[in-house]
Every structure is written in structure tokens, then in C-alpha cells.
Coordinates of C-alpha atoms in Angstrom, one line a residue:
X29 CA 0.0 0.0 0.0
X30 CA 1.4 3.4 -0.9
X31 CA 2.2 5.8 1.9
X32 CA -0.7 8.1 2.8
X33 CA -0.2 11.6 1.5
X34 CA 0.2 14.5 3.9
X35 CA 1.4 18.0 4.2
X36 CA 3.8 19.0 6.9
X37 CA 5.1 22.0 8.9
X38 CA 7.6 22.5 11.7
X39 CA 10.1 20.1 13.3
X40 CA 10.6 18.5 16.6
X41 CA 10.0 15.4 18.7
X42 CA 6.3 16.0 19.3
X43 CA 3.7 15.5 16.5
X44 CA 0.1 16.5 15.8
X45 CA -2.0 15.2 12.9
X46 CA -5.0 17.2 11.5
X47 CA -7.8 14.9 10.2
X48 CA -10.2 16.6 7.9
X49 CA -13.9 16.1 7.4
X50 CA -15.8 14.3 4.6
X51 CA -15.9 17.4 2.4
X52 CA -12.2 18.4 3.1
X53 CA -8.7 17.5 2.3
X54 CA -5.1 18.1 3.4
X55 CA -4.8 21.3 1.4
X56 CA -7.7 22.8 3.3
X57 CA -5.5 22.8 6.4
X58 CA -2.5 24.4 4.7
X59 CA -3.1 27.8 6.3
X60 CA -4.2 26.7 9.8
X61 CA -1.6 23.9 10.2
X62 CA 1.3 26.4 10.9
X63 CA -0.9 28.3 13.3
X64 CA -1.8 25.3 15.4
X65 CA 1.8 23.9 15.4
X66 CA 4.0 25.3 18.2
X67 CA 7.8 25.6 18.0
X68 CA 9.3 22.2 18.6
X69 CA 6.4 20.3 17.1
X70 CA 5.8 18.6 13.7
X71 CA 2.3 19.4 12.3
X72 CA 0.9 17.1 9.7
X73 CA -2.4 17.1 7.8
X74 CA -3.5 14.1 5.8
X75 CA -5.6 13.3 2.8
X76 CA -7.7 10.5 4.2
X77 CA -7.8 7.2 2.1
X78 CA -9.3 7.8 -1.3
X79 CA -8.8 11.5 -1.1
X80 CA -6.1 13.5 -2.8
X81 CA -3.1 11.3 -3.6
X82 CA -3.9 8.9 -0.7
X83 CA -4.5 5.3 -1.7
X84 CA -8.1 4.0 -1.2
X85 CA -8.8 1.3 1.2
X86 CA -11.1 -1.8 0.9
X87 CA -13.3 -2.1 2.8
X88 CA -14.0 1.5 3.5
X89 CA -14.9 1.6 7.2
X90 CA -13.7 3.3 10.4
X91 CA -11.4 0.5 11.3
X92 CA -9.7 1.0 8.0
X93 CA -9.4 4.7 8.5
X94 CA -7.9 4.2 12.0
X95 CA -5.4 1.7 10.6
X96 CA -4.5 4.3 7.9
X97 CA -3.8 6.9 10.7
X98 CA -1.3 4.4 12.2
X99 CA 0.3 3.7 8.9
X100 CA 0.8 7.4 8.3
X101 CA 2.3 7.8 11.8
X102 CA 4.7 4.9 11.0
X103 CA 5.6 6.5 7.6
X104 CA 6.2 9.8 9.3
X105 CA 8.4 8.2 12.0
X106 CA 6.0 9.3 14.9
X107 CA 5.4 6.8 17.7
X108 CA 2.5 8.9 19.1
X109 CA 0.7 12.1 18.0
X110 CA -2.0 14.5 19.1
X111 CA -5.0 13.9 16.8
X112 CA -6.8 17.1 15.8
X113 CA -10.0 15.9 14.1
X114 CA -12.6 18.1 12.4
X115 CA -16.1 16.7 11.7
X116 CA -15.6 13.1 10.3
X117 CA -11.9 13.6 11.1
X118 CA -12.9 13.8 14.8
X119 CA -14.8 10.5 14.4
X120 CA -11.7 8.9 12.9
X121 CA -9.7 10.3 15.9
X122 CA -12.2 8.6 18.3
X123 CA -11.9 5.3 16.3
X124 CA -8.1 5.5 16.4
X125 CA -7.9 6.2 20.2
X126 CA -10.3 3.3 20.8
X127 CA -8.4 0.9 18.5
X128 CA -4.8 2.1 19.0
X129 CA -4.6 4.0 22.3
X130 CA -0.9 3.7 22.5
X131 CA -0.4 5.8 19.4
X132 CA -2.6 8.7 20.5
X133 CA -1.0 11.4 22.8
X134 CA -4.0 13.7 23.0
X135 CA -7.3 14.6 21.2
X136 CA -8.8 17.8 19.8
X137 CA -12.3 17.1 18.6
X138 CA -13.9 19.9 16.6
X139 CA -17.5 19.9 15.5
X140 CA -18.0 16.2 15.7
X141 CA -20.2 13.7 17.5
X142 CA -19.5 10.2 18.8
X143 CA -22.0 8.5 16.6
X144 CA -23.9 9.3 13.4
X145 CA -27.0 10.0 15.5
X146 CA -29.6 7.9 13.7
X147 CA -30.5 4.2 13.9
X148 CA -30.1 1.9 11.0
X149 CA -32.9 2.3 8.6
X150 CA -34.9 5.1 7.1
X151 CA -33.1 8.1 8.7
X152 CA -29.7 6.8 7.4
X153 CA -31.1 6.1 4.0
X154 CA -32.7 9.6 3.8
X155 CA -29.3 11.1 4.7
X156 CA -27.5 9.2 2.0
X157 CA -30.2 10.1 -0.5
X158 CA -29.7 13.8 0.2
X159 CA -25.9 13.6 0.0
X160 CA -25.4 11.0 -2.7
X161 CA -28.7 11.2 -4.7
X162 CA -27.6 14.2 -6.7
X163 CA -24.5 12.3 -7.9
X164 CA -26.7 9.5 -9.1
X165 CA -28.8 12.1 -11.0
X166 CA -25.8 13.6 -12.8
X167 CA -24.6 16.3 -10.5
X168 CA -20.9 17.0 -10.1
X169 CA -19.0 17.3 -6.9
X170 CA -18.8 21.1 -7.5
X171 CA -22.6 21.2 -7.9
X172 CA -23.1 19.4 -4.5
X173 CA -20.5 21.6 -2.8
X174 CA -22.1 24.8 -4.1
X175 CA -25.4 23.7 -2.5
X176 CA -24.0 22.1 0.7
X177 CA -21.2 24.4 1.9
X178 CA -23.3 27.5 2.5
X179 CA -25.5 25.6 4.9
X180 CA -22.5 24.5 7.0
X181 CA -21.2 27.9 8.1
X182 CA -22.2 30.6 10.6
X183 CA -23.8 33.9 9.7
X184 CA -20.6 35.8 9.7
X185 CA -18.5 33.5 7.6
X186 CA -16.1 35.1 5.1
X187 CA -17.2 34.5 1.5
X188 CA -13.6 33.5 0.8
X189 CA -13.9 30.6 3.3
X190 CA -17.0 29.4 1.4
X191 CA -15.2 29.6 -2.0
X192 CA -12.2 27.7 -0.7
X193 CA -14.4 25.0 0.8
X194 CA -16.3 24.6 -2.4
X195 CA -13.1 24.3 -4.4
X196 CA -11.7 21.7 -2.0
X197 CA -14.9 19.6 -2.0
X198 CA -15.1 19.8 -5.8
X199 CA -11.8 17.9 -6.1
X200 CA -13.0 14.9 -4.1
X201 CA -13.3 11.8 -6.2
X202 CA -17.0 11.0 -6.3
X203 CA -16.5 7.3 -5.5
X204 CA -14.4 8.2 -2.4
X205 CA -17.1 10.6 -1.2
X206 CA -19.8 8.0 -1.6
X207 CA -17.8 5.4 0.3
X208 CA -17.0 7.8 3.1
X209 CA -20.6 8.8 3.6
X210 CA -21.7 5.1 3.7
X211 CA -19.1 4.5 6.3
X212 CA -20.2 7.5 8.2
X213 CA -23.7 6.4 8.8
X214 CA -22.5 3.3 10.7
X215 CA -20.2 5.1 13.0
X216 CA -20.7 4.7 16.8
X217 CA -18.0 5.1 19.5
X218 CA -20.3 6.3 22.3
X219 CA -19.4 3.3 24.5
X220 CA -15.6 4.1 24.3
X221 CA -15.8 7.7 25.5
X222 CA -15.5 6.9 29.2
X223 CA -12.3 4.9 28.5
X224 CA -10.4 7.7 26.8
X225 CA -7.2 8.1 28.9
X226 CA -5.7 11.1 27.2
X227 CA -6.7 14.8 27.7
X228 CA -9.2 16.1 25.2
X229 CA -10.2 19.5 23.9
X230 CA -13.7 19.5 22.5
X231 CA -14.8 22.4 20.3
X232 CA -18.3 23.2 19.1
X233 CA -19.6 25.8 16.7
X234 CA -22.3 27.9 18.2
X235 CA -24.1 28.0 14.8
X236 CA -23.3 24.4 13.8
X237 CA -26.4 22.7 12.4
X238 CA -24.5 19.5 11.6
X239 CA -22.9 18.7 14.9
X240 CA -25.1 20.7 17.2
X241 CA -23.5 22.2 20.3
X242 CA -25.7 20.3 22.9
X243 CA -24.7 17.0 21.3
X244 CA -21.0 17.9 21.2
X245 CA -21.3 19.0 24.9
X246 CA -22.8 15.7 25.9
X247 CA -20.0 13.9 24.2
X248 CA -17.4 16.1 26.0
X249 CA -19.1 15.3 29.4
X250 CA -18.5 11.6 28.9
X251 CA -14.7 12.0 28.4
X252 CA -12.9 11.8 31.7
X253 CA -10.3 14.6 31.1
X254 CA -11.6 17.2 28.8
X255 CA -12.3 20.9 28.2
X256 CA -15.3 22.1 26.2
X257 CA -15.3 25.4 24.3
X258 CA -17.9 26.8 21.9
X259 CA -16.6 29.0 19.1
X260 CA -18.7 31.7 17.4
X261 CA -18.9 29.8 14.1
X262 CA -20.7 27.1 12.2
X263 CA -19.7 23.6 11.3
X264 CA -16.5 24.8 9.5
X265 CA -15.3 26.5 12.7
X266 CA -11.5 25.8 12.2
X267 CA -11.7 27.7 8.9
X268 CA -14.3 30.3 9.8
X269 CA -12.5 31.5 12.9
X270 CA -9.0 30.2 12.4
X271 CA -7.4 32.5 15.0
X272 CA -9.8 31.4 17.7
X273 CA -9.4 27.8 16.7
X274 CA -5.6 28.0 16.7
X275 CA -5.5 29.8 20.1
X276 CA -7.6 27.0 21.7
X277 CA -5.4 24.3 20.2
X278 CA -2.2 26.1 21.2
X279 CA -3.5 26.5 24.8
X280 CA -4.4 22.8 24.9
X281 CA -0.9 21.8 23.8
X282 CA 0.8 24.2 26.2
X283 CA -1.3 22.9 29.1
X284 CA -0.7 19.3 28.4
X285 CA 2.5 19.1 26.5
X286 CA 2.0 15.4 25.8
X287 CA 5.2 13.3 25.3
X288 CA 5.1 11.7 21.9

């Protein structure tokens, strides 16, 4: 299997890995990665399997995504890393700490939930129909992005943030997007939250209609060592309010300075 693709900044013995959401990619973190990476740290941002230049996996599921995180850490020469996960990336971080706890030095969970939030059946199928149906009817990824991205940000989002997010999503291979969404609806790590033994920073967007703040707060309350902060943003909080996001991550890293 080819080494997963990532972008990187900084140098040092400690590492952090940014895990993007289902509509993102490594390049989306290019501007925030240096801001969240303190001196003496290596900051990485991946393209998850099937995205960018990263090889796809088969089957496409959260166990496979977690294994891909470990493969990336191995390829980068990192024994442990702080996982900074946004949206689906936060779910991948939760899967990784549950499956490979020795490889995770800390968690930043932004705008994510510990489960998809719907039982198997009609609600899942309705979600997939909304997200994948347009592809089946001939829409392009750019068409879908142009409709979806504006619904994911807060009222004060910079139009440039929307344009960049649309461009990023437009480049996702349709088959990888389909597979990621099908994996997403089966995700559930609620039972593992109480067993997380690394400190966590949990961030919500006050205007997030995807991972709603009360749900994110309940997740945080189940993690033994955590701090919860709500940012004045929507679901794309790391990109809508990058300074506030970076300040929270830097504070977390300074407070905990996990050994990696």
C-alpha cells in the first residue's frame, strides 16, 4: 500500500495530525496547520484514504481509517501524536484512540459527534439520499459543494472561506465521497468515551447545524479529562474562525505538552 499523503510543517519530537472532514482534504488545512503547530512540534495534515493522492482502502470503514492513521504515523516516524480531528476527522480520531490507544497522545475534537446519530434504517437512507442522490442524477461534486457548503457555516463566515471550501470539495473523487458517507452512517463510538485516557479539547460551533453544540457538549461530558469550548462559528469552525481555533489548540498543547 502506498504511503498516505500528507502536508507538513515544523520540526521536533512531538507531533500532531490534522484529520479533515468528509468534504475536506489536506490542502484545506494548509493555512491553519502552521498556526496550530507550536515551535518544537511537527504538524501534519493528511488526505484520508481515497482523497487527494492517498490510496483508497477496501473495505471503506472506520477500522480501515484508523489503521491508515497508524500507517501514516509509521511512515512519518512518529510513535504517538495528538490527533486534531474536524467533523468526520474527529470521528476517525475517536476510532483511532479506541483501537490504537498507545499511538494517541491527545485529542482535539472539533465539530464532531461520537455517533452518526440515527439508527439503521430510514433516517440513514434519507441522509444518504440527500448527500449521494444528486451524484446519481448527474450532479458534479462542485454542484453538490455549491449547495451544501453555504449551509455549513455561521452567519458571519467570510465568503472566501466558502469559496475555498467549495473548491476543496469539488476535487474529491465521487466514489471516495460515496464510500466515506456510507461508512459515516454506521459510526458509533459512544461506548468508548469513558475509557479515553488522554486529555481532550472538545470544540463546538455555536451556529453548527450538523454537529449541534448540545450534542457535542454531551460527548465532552462523557470523556474523563476534557475541556469544552464553543466557538462563534458554524460547522466549519476551524476555517471560519482560524485565529480562535488555533488559540484554543495552542492553549491545549501548552497545558498538556504530551510526550510523543
